[in-house]
C-alpha cells in the first residue's frame, strides 16, 4: 500500500509535466500506459518479465518522447527491483530532446529526484523494520531456548533430588538392618535362652511376653526395611544402568512411564527380566537395535522388549527364559516369547493387586 501511495505522488508530479503539452490525447495515453506498465512490474516483481517491461518502456522514449515524462515512475520501479540501470535505454530521448520543453525536462528531473528520495527513505525504513523483526524473532527464540533450558534444569534437579532421596532411604534401611536388626536378633536369642534355663514359674509368662514383643518388633523392622528398600529402587535408572552394558553394540530405546507407587517386588521382577533379556540379546541376537517399553495401566503393569535380530524359532527353553517365566508367575503375571524373522519379542504383564 505504501508503495502505491508513493507511486501516486510521483505520477502526480509527472502529470504536471504532461499537462504542458498542447495535445490532450497524448498525455492521457501516456499516463495510462505508464500506470499499466508500473502495475504490471509490481505484480511481476523479481521476475525477468518485470525487468523486460521496465527496459522496453524506457527504450520507447526514443520513439515517443512524451513518455520520457513518466520515467521517474519507471526509475522508482527499477530501484525497487535493485536494477536501476534498466532505465538507461531512456537515453534515446537525446535524439528527440527538442520535442520536450525545458519546463517538462525540469519537472521530470524533479520527479526523478523525488522518486529517488522516497525510495531511499522507504527502503531504509523497511530495512529497519526487517532488522527489528529479526531481532524480535531472535529474542523470542532465545527466550524459548532459555525456557526449555530452565525446564531441563528443573527436571535434572528433580531427578537429583529423587536420586538423593532414594540413596538416603537405602542408607537408612541398611543401617536399620545392620544395627537395630542385629540387636533385636540378639535380644530374641537371649530371651529364648532365658526361657530355656528359667526355673521360676513366675518369670515364665513375663519372659514369653518379652519374646513375643521382640518378635513383633523384629517383624515390624523387617517390613519397614523392605518398604524403604523397595521405595529406594529407581526403576528407570536401574534399567538405564543395565542398558549401558550393551550400548556399545545395540542402539537401545527406552520408554518408561510408571508411577512412583509401583511395588518393589514388581520393580525387581521387571529389572530382572530386562537384564536377562539384554544378556540373551547380547549372546544370541544378530540385530543392532533394542526397544524397551515399560507402562503402567489402570489394572496391570506391562513390559515389552524387542530386538530387530532374525529369530524364527526358540530352539530350547534355557535357564534364562525359565528364570523370566518363574519371576512372572511368582507375581501371577504372564510372559510370552515371540520369535520372528523381524526380531525376538518379550511381552510381560503383571496384574495390580
XYZ file of N, CA and C in Angstrom, residues 71-225:
465
model
N 9.295 8.758 -16.845
C 10.469 7.969 -16.473
C 10.716 7.930 -14.959
N 10.383 8.981 -14.167
C 10.568 8.877 -12.712
C 9.806 7.699 -12.095
N 8.641 7.393 -12.695
C 7.868 6.252 -12.192
C 8.599 4.949 -12.492
N 9.180 4.868 -13.715
C 9.957 3.678 -14.070
C 11.235 3.585 -13.220
N 11.828 4.763 -12.909
C 13.014 4.777 -12.049
C 12.688 4.211 -10.671
N 11.550 4.588 -10.147
C 11.132 4.098 -8.827
C 10.995 2.579 -8.849
N 10.368 2.046 -9.906
C 10.224 0.588 -10.014
C 11.581 -0.089 -10.177
N 12.461 0.510 -10.982
C 13.785 -0.073 -11.199
C 14.587 -0.109 -9.899
N 14.469 0.940 -9.084
C 15.174 0.962 -7.798
C 14.675 -0.140 -6.879
N 13.360 -0.387 -6.876
C 12.816 -1.454 -6.037
C 13.242 -2.835 -6.531
N 13.495 -2.930 -7.844
C 13.963 -4.207 -8.391
C 15.473 -4.370 -8.219
N 16.131 -3.371 -7.595
C 17.583 -3.381 -7.381
C 18.346 -3.389 -8.700
N 17.724 -2.820 -9.747
C 18.354 -2.769 -11.058
C 18.081 -1.385 -11.677
N 18.725 -0.376 -11.115
C 18.494 0.986 -11.566
C 18.900 1.193 -13.020
N 19.861 0.395 -13.507
C 20.372 0.565 -14.868
C 19.353 0.181 -15.947
N 18.191 -0.352 -15.522
C 17.160 -0.699 -16.510
C 16.578 0.536 -17.200
N 16.773 1.719 -16.604
C 16.226 2.941 -17.215
C 17.235 3.599 -18.174
N 18.425 3.024 -18.344
C 19.428 3.614 -19.229
C 18.957 3.741 -20.683
N 18.103 2.790 -21.156
C 17.623 2.980 -22.544
C 16.859 4.289 -22.756
N 16.447 4.962 -21.673
C 15.747 6.240 -21.815
C 16.651 7.313 -22.413
N 17.971 7.019 -22.468
C 18.905 7.983 -23.065
C 18.631 8.208 -24.545
N 17.839 7.325 -25.157
C 17.485 7.511 -26.570
C 16.688 8.787 -26.792
N 16.207 9.421 -25.710
C 15.470 10.677 -25.841
C 16.375 11.791 -26.387
N 17.681 11.555 -26.272
C 18.628 12.591 -26.720
C 18.452 12.917 -28.202
N 17.965 11.946 -28.976
C 17.783 12.180 -30.415
C 16.553 13.035 -30.701
N 15.610 13.115 -29.754
C 14.404 13.927 -29.959
C 14.154 14.842 -28.769
N 15.217 15.333 -28.183
C 15.098 16.136 -26.980
C 14.378 17.456 -27.241
N 14.459 17.923 -28.504
C 13.824 19.213 -28.822
C 12.309 19.152 -28.773
N 11.745 17.930 -28.749
C 10.276 17.795 -28.707
C 9.743 18.249 -27.351
N 10.542 18.054 -26.279
C 10.104 18.421 -24.928
C 10.577 19.820 -24.586
N 9.736 20.544 -23.845
C 10.081 21.901 -23.430
C 11.023 21.857 -22.227
N 11.775 22.923 -21.989
C 12.664 22.967 -20.817
C 11.913 22.737 -19.507
N 10.680 23.274 -19.419
C 9.889 23.088 -18.198
C 9.562 21.613 -17.965
N 9.242 20.915 -19.067
C 8.951 19.477 -18.933
C 10.178 18.707 -18.478
N 11.337 19.053 -19.023
C 12.568 18.379 -18.607
C 12.888 18.673 -17.149
N 12.632 19.933 -16.729
C 12.892 20.313 -15.347
C 11.971 19.566 -14.383
N 10.701 19.493 -14.748
C 9.727 18.787 -13.897
C 10.063 17.301 -13.834
N 10.467 16.729 -14.966
C 10.846 15.312 -14.981
C 12.050 15.053 -14.085
N 13.028 15.948 -14.140
C 14.205 15.804 -13.281
C 13.807 15.905 -11.808
N 12.901 16.852 -11.499
C 12.449 17.000 -10.111
C 11.707 15.740 -9.649
N 10.869 15.183 -10.538
C 10.134 13.968 -10.192
C 11.089 12.799 -9.967
N 12.151 12.720 -10.771
C 13.146 11.656 -10.603
C 13.850 11.789 -9.249
N 14.170 13.071 -8.882
C 14.806 13.294 -7.587
C 13.878 12.892 -6.450
N 12.593 13.249 -6.589
C 11.610 12.865 -5.572
C 11.499 11.343 -5.483
N 11.487 10.669 -6.647
C 11.388 9.203 -6.661
C 12.570 8.571 -5.924
N 13.774 9.099 -6.160
C 14.962 8.563 -5.511
C 14.920 8.795 -3.995
N 14.499 10.003 -3.597
C 14.432 10.321 -2.160
C 13.406 9.427 -1.455
N 12.238 9.281 -2.079
C 11.191 8.448 -1.471
C 11.684 7.006 -1.337
N 12.319 6.503 -2.404
C 12.821 5.124 -2.349
C 13.849 4.968 -1.235
N 14.772 5.925 -1.139
C 15.815 5.839 -0.114
C 15.220 5.814 1.282
N 14.261 6.696 1.521
C 13.633 6.752 2.850
C 12.847 5.484 3.151
N 12.006 5.066 2.200
C 11.142 3.902 2.434
C 11.961 2.622 2.557
N 12.960 2.456 1.678
C 13.782 1.243 1.751
C 14.560 1.200 3.060
N 15.040 2.383 3.507
C 15.736 2.426 4.796
C 14.818 2.061 5.939
N 13.581 2.573 5.861
C 12.602 2.238 6.896
C 12.282 0.748 6.895
N 12.130 0.176 5.701
C 11.818 -1.256 5.624
C 12.987 -2.101 6.142
N 14.218 -1.675 5.862
C 15.373 -2.399 6.388
C 15.395 -2.347 7.908
N 15.040 -1.161 8.445
C 14.997 -1.030 9.907
C 13.928 -1.938 10.507
N 12.766 -1.964 9.863
C 11.676 -2.827 10.334
C 12.086 -4.290 10.235
N 12.783 -4.639 9.142
C 13.230 -6.022 8.970
C 14.222 -6.414 10.057
N 15.152 -5.486 10.365
C 16.119 -5.761 11.428
C 15.439 -5.915 12.778
N 14.458 -5.024 13.036
C 13.733 -5.117 14.297
C 12.952 -6.427 14.400
N 12.347 -6.815 13.269
C 11.608 -8.076 13.250
C 12.538 -9.254 13.484
N 13.718 -9.210 12.819
C 14.700 -10.274 13.013
C 15.182 -10.311 14.455
N 15.412 -9.113 15.021
C 15.847 -9.044 16.418
C 14.776 -9.592 17.356
N 13.501 -9.243 17.061
C 12.403 -9.765 17.880
C 12.332 -11.276 17.794
N 12.502 -11.812 16.565
C 12.466 -13.268 16.396
C 13.618 -13.935 17.141
N 14.805 -13.297 17.087
C 15.948 -13.862 17.802
C 15.714 -13.855 19.309
N 15.151 -12.731 19.798
C 14.867 -12.639 21.234
C 13.831 -13.689 21.638
N 12.803 -13.845 20.772
C 11.781 -14.855 21.055
C 12.385 -16.259 21.078
N 13.283 -16.511 20.086
C 13.940 -17.815 20.055
C 14.825 -18.045 21.266
N 15.562 -16.999 21.677
C 16.416 -17.122 22.863
C 15.581 -17.359 24.115
N 14.444 -16.635 24.193
C 13.565 -16.833 25.357
C 13.016 -18.249 25.390
N 12.677 -18.771 24.201
C 12.161 -20.146 24.145
C 13.247 -21.138 24.554
N 14.468 -20.914 24.047
C 15.568 -21.795 24.430
C 15.843 -21.710 25.925
N 15.773 -20.472 26.465
C 16.006 -20.301 27.898
C 14.932 -21.003 28.710
N 13.679 -20.901 28.231
C 12.578 -21.572 28.924
C 12.757 -23.085 28.893
N 13.146 -23.618 27.720
C 13.379 -25.053 27.616
C 14.551 -25.486 28.488
N 15.589 -24.634 28.529
C 16.738 -24.947 29.372
C 16.353 -24.964 30.843
N 15.503 -24.000 31.232
C 15.036 -23.966 32.624
C 14.230 -25.210 32.970
N 13.414 -25.658 32.000
C 12.627 -26.872 32.236
C 13.545 -28.075 32.397
N 14.575 -28.149 31.507
C 15.521 -29.269 31.607
C 16.277 -29.227 32.934
N 16.669 -28.013 33.348
C 17.373 -27.893 34.626
C 16.468 -28.297 35.794
N 15.179 -27.892 35.691
C 14.238 -28.261 36.754
C 14.062 -29.775 36.821
N 13.958 -30.405 35.628
C 13.836 -31.868 35.605
C 15.097 -32.523 36.168
N 16.259 -31.977 35.759
C 17.513 -32.545 36.257
C 17.610 -32.392 37.774
N 17.159 -31.224 38.269
C 17.185 -31.005 39.718
C 16.237 -31.969 40.420
N 15.050 -32.143 39.840
C 14.094 -33.093 40.431
C 14.677 -34.502 40.444
N 15.366 -34.867 39.354
C 15.976 -36.201 39.308
C 17.068 -36.349 40.359
N 17.867 -35.271 40.521
C 18.926 -35.326 41.535
C 18.327 -35.471 42.940
N 17.264 -34.700 43.177
C 16.601 -34.803 44.486
C 16.022 -36.195 44.689
N 15.418 -36.736 43.607
C 14.827 -38.073 43.692
C 15.900 -39.125 43.972
N 17.020 -39.012 43.254
C 18.101 -39.974 43.465
C 18.681 -39.850 44.870
N 18.840 -38.589 45.335
C 19.363 -38.386 46.691
C 18.428 -38.977 47.738
N 17.116 -38.805 47.486
C 16.128 -39.370 48.413
C 16.204 -40.890 48.428
N 16.340 -41.480 47.217
C 16.443 -42.932 47.131
C 17.686 -43.450 47.851
N 18.812 -42.745 47.657
C 20.049 -43.167 48.328
C 19.917 -43.071 49.842
N 19.266 -41.992 50.310
C 19.112 -41.818 51.749
C 18.213 -42.898 52.332
N 17.147 -43.227 51.628
C 16.269 -44.304 52.100
C 17.012 -45.633 52.148
N 17.824 -45.870 51.125
C 18.596 -47.102 51.098
C 19.595 -47.149 52.251
N 20.210 -45.997 52.537
C 21.168 -45.935 53.639
C 20.478 -46.204 54.981
N 19.303 -45.569 55.157
C 18.564 -45.772 56.413
C 18.151 -47.230 56.566
N 17.667 -47.817 55.472
C 17.258 -49.228 55.525
C 18.438 -50.124 55.875
N 19.605 -49.830 55.280
C 20.789 -50.635 55.562
C 21.224 -50.492 57.016
N 21.194 -49.256 57.530
C 21.601 -49.044 58.921
C 20.635 -49.710 59.890
N 19.339 -49.636 59.616
C 18.362 -50.312 60.479
C 18.596 -51.813 60.466
N 18.837 -52.326 59.246
C 19.062 -53.780 59.133
C 20.331 -54.198 59.847
N 21.399 -53.404 59.659
C 22.688 -53.807 60.227
C 22.755 -53.590 61.736
N 22.141 -52.512 62.235
C 22.267 -52.175 63.658
C 21.080 -52.668 64.485
N 19.913 -52.048 64.232
C 18.732 -52.390 65.032
C 18.335 -53.852 64.824
N 18.400 -54.315 63.581
C 18.015 -55.698 63.292
C 18.884 -56.695 64.030
N 20.194 -56.428 64.017
C 21.090 -57.348 64.716
C 20.871 -57.324 66.233
N 20.635 -56.130 66.769
C 20.380 -56.028 68.212
C 19.115 -56.772 68.603
N 18.065 -56.616 67.783
C 16.811 -57.319 68.087
C 16.996 -58.830 67.970
N 17.760 -59.255 66.943
C 18.011 -60.690 66.785
C 18.733 -61.248 68.001
N 19.739 -60.519 68.483
C 20.457 -60.968 69.675
C 19.563 -60.989 70.899
N 18.680 -59.977 71.013
C 17.759 -59.934 72.153
C 16.788 -61.098 72.117
N 16.319 -61.462 70.912
C 15.402 -62.599 70.784
C 16.096 -63.896 71.201
N 17.341 -64.049 70.759
C 18.091 -65.251 71.140
C 18.328 -65.303 72.659
N 18.664 -64.141 73.246
C 18.886 -64.101 74.689
C 17.611 -64.412 75.460
N 16.479 -63.850 74.977
C 15.207 -64.135 75.675
C 14.850 -65.605 75.560
N 15.157 -66.198 74.398
C 14.901 -67.631 74.229
C 15.749 -68.457 75.182
N 17.004 -68.037 75.331
C 17.888 -68.760 76.257
C 17.411 -68.627 77.689
N 16.928 -67.444 78.057
C 16.418 -67.237 79.418
C 15.199 -68.118 79.676
N 14.349 -68.244 78.653
C 13.148 -69.076 78.812
C 13.548 -70.535 79.060
N 14.604 -70.980 78.360
C 15.030 -72.370 78.491
C 15.602 -72.656 79.877
N 16.434 -71.739 80.364
C 17.109 -72.007 81.637
C 16.303 -71.548 82.841
N 15.182 -70.844 82.595
C 14.379 -70.324 83.707
C 13.686 -71.475 84.450
N 13.747 -71.456 85.788
C 13.082 -72.452 86.619
C 11.956 -71.843 87.454
N 11.866 -70.519 87.379
C 10.862 -69.812 88.184
C 9.594 -69.668 87.356
N 8.510 -70.284 87.848
C 7.244 -70.221 87.126
C 6.689 -68.803 87.046
N 7.016 -67.974 88.008
C 6.501 -66.602 87.994
C 7.132 -65.764 86.865
N 8.334 -66.141 86.446
C 9.004 -65.404 85.364
C 8.693 -65.963 83.979
N 8.060 -67.101 83.902
C 7.816 -67.736 82.603
C 6.934 -66.883 81.701
N 5.819 -66.420 82.271
C 4.883 -65.631 81.448
C 5.499 -64.293 81.028
N 6.167 -63.547 81.946
C 6.797 -62.287 81.507
C 7.858 -62.495 80.428
N 8.618 -63.602 80.535
C 9.643 -63.859 79.530
C 9.032 -64.190 78.165
N 7.938 -64.963 78.194
C 7.226 -65.271 76.945
C 6.682 -63.992 76.312
N 6.129 -63.098 77.163
C 5.611 -61.818 76.669
C 6.723 -60.963 76.072
N 7.909 -60.992 76.751
C 9.050 -60.242 76.240
C 9.487 -60.775 74.882
N 9.533 -62.103 74.757
C 9.927 -62.686 73.476
C 8.918 -62.346 72.378
N 7.639 -62.386 72.702
C 6.613 -62.040 71.710
C 6.755 -60.588 71.247
N 7.045 -59.712 72.239
C 7.210 -58.295 71.900
C 8.421 -58.094 70.994
N 9.510 -58.795 71.304
C 10.705 -58.671 70.474
C 10.464 -59.224 69.067
N 9.733 -60.359 68.992
C 9.403 -60.916 67.667
C 8.561 -59.939 66.857
N 7.578 -59.294 67.508
C 6.733 -58.315 66.817
C 7.558 -57.129 66.338
N 8.479 -56.671 67.207
C 9.335 -55.549 66.820
C 10.215 -55.932 65.635
N 10.723 -57.185 65.662
C 11.572 -57.639 64.560
C 10.784 -57.706 63.254
N 9.573 -58.196 63.332
C 8.716 -58.259 62.146
C 8.448 -56.866 61.592
N 8.134 -55.930 62.505
C 7.875 -54.552 62.092
C 9.100 -53.924 61.448
N 10.277 -54.206 62.050
C 11.525 -53.676 61.497
C 11.769 -54.228 60.095
N 11.543 -55.539 59.932
C 11.732 -56.154 58.615
C 10.827 -55.511 57.566
N 9.563 -55.309 57.921
C 8.627 -54.700 56.974
C 9.057 -53.276 56.614
N 9.505 -52.538 57.622
C 9.948 -51.164 57.361
C 11.179 -51.137 56.470
N 12.125 -52.033 56.757
C 13.352 -52.094 55.954
C 13.027 -52.463 54.511
